[in-house]
Structures are given as C-alpha cells and as structure tokens.
Amino acid sequence: LMPRPSLNEDKMLARVGGNRQTLRGLVEVLYQDCNTQMAELDAALRAGDGPRVQAAAHTIKRMVGFFEARAAVDAAARLERAGERGQLAGTGHAFAELARELESLAAALAPYAPAPEEGWQYGRGETI
C-alpha cells in the first residue's frame, strides 16, 4: 500500500474557513482538473512541447500546493523546469512519479471527497 502523504488538516481547513463542504468541493475540483492537466501534460511530453509541458506542470504544482502535497509539488516542479529548459529526455520517469504522488494524494484526500470511481484518467507516461 502507498504511504499516504501526511496532510495538514488544520491548515487545509483554515484555508476554507473551517468549512468541510467547501473543502469537499475543492477536492472534487482537484480530481477533475488534475485529470485534465495530467492528460495535457502527457500529450505535451509526447509531442516534445516544452512550453506546454511547463504550463501544465505549473498548473498541477499550484493545485497540489494548496493541499500541501510536498512530494507531488516537487515532482511537478521538476517537470515544469524540464519544460522551461526544453530538456524533455527522460521525463517519463518524473511523469510516472507525479502520477504515483497524485494516487497517494487521492488516497489521503478520500475522507474529504471520494476519488472518482474510474480513478485518475491519464496516459501512464511509461512509453516516453
């Protein structure tokens, strides 16, 4: 079983004024937007498009940063820098790592809002 990232519940709740309903909504948006952005990131990596990689990774980094998901933030930041430099060789590993971190983030956030039935929707990145 994946170790869950330790989420700082107090910090998360403080950001939404202690409102669990609001937090639930934000978690649901995270699932949806992360799926969209991971698909975009995957496509951009396959296309070798540095600026698109940078933009998608930056968006993911901001989204997971709200939830203090340090390892996911770091993985997204590595992809963001690779895109910025246009050095996309070997980024498949970083993509797979980010995907794993998002899986464990989803597990940690499940008490607030269950992850989508179908899980994270994106290409797996192993073929890059």
mmCIF file of C-alpha atoms in Angstrom:
data_model
loop_
_atom_site.group_PDB
_atom_site.id
_atom_site.type_symbol
_atom_site.label_atom_id
_atom_site.label_comp_id
_atom_site.label_asym_id
_atom_site.label_seq_id
_atom_site.Cartn_x
_atom_site.Cartn_y
_atom_site.Cartn_z
ATOM 1 C CA LEU A 1 0.000 0.000 0.000
ATOM 2 C CA MET A 2 1.210 3.509 -0.844
ATOM 3 C CA PRO A 3 2.208 5.557 2.171
ATOM 4 C CA ARG A 4 -0.221 8.461 2.363
ATOM 5 C CA PRO A 5 1.258 11.928 2.449
ATOM 6 C CA SER A 6 0.628 13.479 5.817
ATOM 7 C CA LEU A 7 -1.914 16.176 5.148
ATOM 8 C CA ASN A 8 -2.101 19.113 7.484
ATOM 9 C CA GLU A 9 -5.842 19.055 8.081
ATOM 10 C CA ASP A 10 -5.810 22.145 10.286
ATOM 11 C CA LYS A 11 -4.056 24.152 7.578
ATOM 12 C CA MET A 12 -6.387 22.889 4.847
ATOM 13 C CA LEU A 13 -9.497 23.656 6.891
ATOM 14 C CA ALA A 14 -8.140 27.062 7.912
ATOM 15 C CA ARG A 15 -7.813 27.967 4.227
ATOM 16 C CA VAL A 16 -11.528 27.340 3.705
ATOM 17 C CA GLY A 17 -12.652 28.967 6.948
ATOM 18 C CA GLY A 18 -13.218 25.588 8.595
ATOM 19 C CA ASN A 19 -15.939 24.685 6.084
ATOM 20 C CA ARG A 20 -15.778 20.964 5.238
ATOM 21 C CA GLN A 21 -18.329 21.357 2.421
ATOM 22 C CA THR A 22 -16.053 23.901 0.736
ATOM 23 C CA LEU A 23 -13.087 21.602 1.236
ATOM 24 C CA ARG A 24 -15.028 18.721 -0.310
ATOM 25 C CA GLY A 25 -15.815 20.885 -3.351
ATOM 26 C CA LEU A 26 -12.155 21.839 -3.733
ATOM 27 C CA VAL A 27 -11.065 18.200 -3.545
ATOM 28 C CA GLU A 28 -13.598 17.289 -6.256
ATOM 29 C CA VAL A 29 -12.296 20.117 -8.449
ATOM 30 C CA LEU A 30 -8.742 18.900 -7.834
ATOM 31 C CA TYR A 31 -9.626 15.400 -9.071
ATOM 32 C CA GLN A 32 -11.274 16.808 -12.186
ATOM 33 C CA ASP A 33 -8.609 19.403 -13.010
ATOM 34 C CA CYS A 34 -5.704 17.075 -12.263
ATOM 35 C CA ASN A 35 -7.120 14.532 -14.692
ATOM 36 C CA THR A 36 -7.404 17.224 -17.372
ATOM 37 C CA GLN A 37 -3.938 18.608 -16.705
ATOM 38 C CA MET A 38 -2.256 15.177 -16.493
ATOM 39 C CA ALA A 39 -3.737 14.288 -19.890
ATOM 40 C CA GLU A 40 -2.449 17.615 -21.232
ATOM 41 C CA LEU A 41 0.968 17.044 -19.643
ATOM 42 C CA ASP A 42 1.143 13.542 -21.106
ATOM 43 C CA ALA A 43 0.237 14.825 -24.587
ATOM 44 C CA ALA A 44 2.739 17.696 -24.321
ATOM 45 C CA LEU A 45 5.538 15.322 -23.277
ATOM 46 C CA ARG A 46 4.730 13.004 -26.169
ATOM 47 C CA ALA A 47 4.731 15.980 -28.556
ATOM 48 C CA GLY A 48 8.036 17.218 -27.121
ATOM 49 C CA ASP A 49 6.443 20.612 -26.493
ATOM 50 C CA GLY A 50 8.431 22.306 -23.719
ATOM 51 C CA PRO A 51 6.204 25.359 -23.200
ATOM 52 C CA ARG A 52 3.072 23.171 -22.962
ATOM 53 C CA VAL A 53 4.841 20.837 -20.524
ATOM 54 C CA GLN A 54 5.858 23.829 -18.421
ATOM 55 C CA ALA A 55 2.325 25.270 -18.384
ATOM 56 C CA ALA A 56 0.569 22.007 -17.473
ATOM 57 C CA ALA A 57 3.140 21.092 -14.802
ATOM 58 C CA HIS A 58 2.885 24.588 -13.318
ATOM 59 C CA THR A 59 -0.907 24.300 -13.068
ATOM 60 C CA ILE A 60 -0.656 20.899 -11.353
ATOM 61 C CA LYS A 61 2.000 22.264 -8.989
ATOM 62 C CA ARG A 62 -0.303 25.126 -7.934
ATOM 63 C CA MET A 63 -3.302 22.804 -7.451
ATOM 64 C CA VAL A 64 -1.497 20.237 -5.293
ATOM 65 C CA GLY A 65 0.330 23.007 -3.431
ATOM 66 C CA PHE A 66 -2.978 24.097 -1.933
ATOM 67 C CA PHE A 67 -3.159 20.697 -0.228
ATOM 68 C CA GLU A 68 0.463 20.913 0.972
ATOM 69 C CA ALA A 69 1.326 17.760 -1.002
ATOM 70 C CA ARG A 70 5.085 18.324 -0.900
ATOM 71 C CA ALA A 71 6.251 15.305 -2.937
ATOM 72 C CA ALA A 72 3.669 15.959 -5.670
ATOM 73 C CA VAL A 73 4.688 19.638 -5.755
ATOM 74 C CA ASP A 74 8.350 18.632 -6.135
ATOM 75 C CA ALA A 75 7.603 16.151 -8.942
ATOM 76 C CA ALA A 76 5.509 18.752 -10.800
ATOM 77 C CA ALA A 77 8.238 21.373 -10.292
ATOM 78 C CA ARG A 78 10.827 19.050 -11.881
ATOM 79 C CA LEU A 79 8.607 18.655 -14.955
ATOM 80 C CA GLU A 80 7.969 22.401 -15.025
ATOM 81 C CA ARG A 81 11.729 23.103 -15.082
ATOM 82 C CA ALA A 82 12.335 20.441 -17.751
ATOM 83 C CA GLY A 83 9.662 22.074 -19.917
ATOM 84 C CA GLU A 84 11.115 25.523 -19.327
ATOM 85 C CA ARG A 85 14.568 24.340 -20.425
ATOM 86 C CA GLY A 86 13.174 22.249 -23.252
ATOM 87 C CA GLN A 87 15.034 19.222 -21.833
ATOM 88 C CA LEU A 88 12.347 16.561 -22.069
ATOM 89 C CA ALA A 89 14.515 13.449 -22.439
ATOM 90 C CA GLY A 90 13.942 11.096 -19.528
ATOM 91 C CA THR A 91 10.898 12.947 -18.213
ATOM 92 C CA GLY A 92 8.783 9.783 -18.399
ATOM 93 C CA HIS A 93 10.203 8.815 -15.020
ATOM 94 C CA ALA A 94 9.211 12.172 -13.472
ATOM 95 C CA PHE A 95 5.737 11.879 -15.016
ATOM 96 C CA ALA A 96 5.275 8.386 -13.542
ATOM 97 C CA GLU A 97 6.472 9.671 -10.169
ATOM 98 C CA LEU A 98 3.999 12.572 -10.296
ATOM 99 C CA ALA A 99 1.229 10.112 -11.195
ATOM 100 C CA ARG A 100 2.142 7.962 -8.170
ATOM 101 C CA GLU A 101 2.158 11.004 -5.881
ATOM 102 C CA LEU A 102 -1.280 12.017 -7.158
ATOM 103 C CA GLU A 103 -2.544 8.499 -6.427
ATOM 104 C CA SER A 104 -1.345 8.718 -2.850
ATOM 105 C CA LEU A 105 -2.734 12.268 -2.522
ATOM 106 C CA ALA A 106 -6.117 10.973 -3.697
ATOM 107 C CA ALA A 107 -5.946 8.249 -1.036
ATOM 108 C CA ALA A 108 -5.189 10.847 1.632
ATOM 109 C CA LEU A 109 -7.996 13.127 0.430
ATOM 110 C CA ALA A 110 -10.562 10.316 0.142
ATOM 111 C CA PRO A 111 -12.042 11.065 3.604
ATOM 112 C CA TYR A 112 -12.971 14.561 2.354
ATOM 113 C CA ALA A 113 -14.300 13.526 -1.046
ATOM 114 C CA PRO A 114 -14.009 10.074 -2.598
ATOM 115 C CA ALA A 115 -11.784 9.877 -5.653
ATOM 116 C CA PRO A 116 -13.628 9.391 -8.955
ATOM 117 C CA GLU A 117 -14.700 5.764 -9.468
ATOM 118 C CA GLU A 118 -12.516 5.477 -12.534
ATOM 119 C CA GLY A 119 -9.513 6.930 -10.709
ATOM 120 C CA TRP A 120 -7.015 9.224 -12.380
ATOM 121 C CA GLN A 121 -7.556 9.437 -16.116
ATOM 122 C CA TYR A 122 -4.328 9.905 -17.996
ATOM 123 C CA GLY A 123 -1.761 8.169 -20.140
ATOM 124 C CA ARG A 124 0.736 6.321 -17.976
ATOM 125 C CA GLY A 125 3.848 8.006 -19.369
ATOM 126 C CA GLU A 126 5.970 4.821 -19.400
ATOM 127 C CA THR A 127 6.302 4.984 -23.184
ATOM 128 C CA ILE A 128 8.042 8.354 -23.217
#
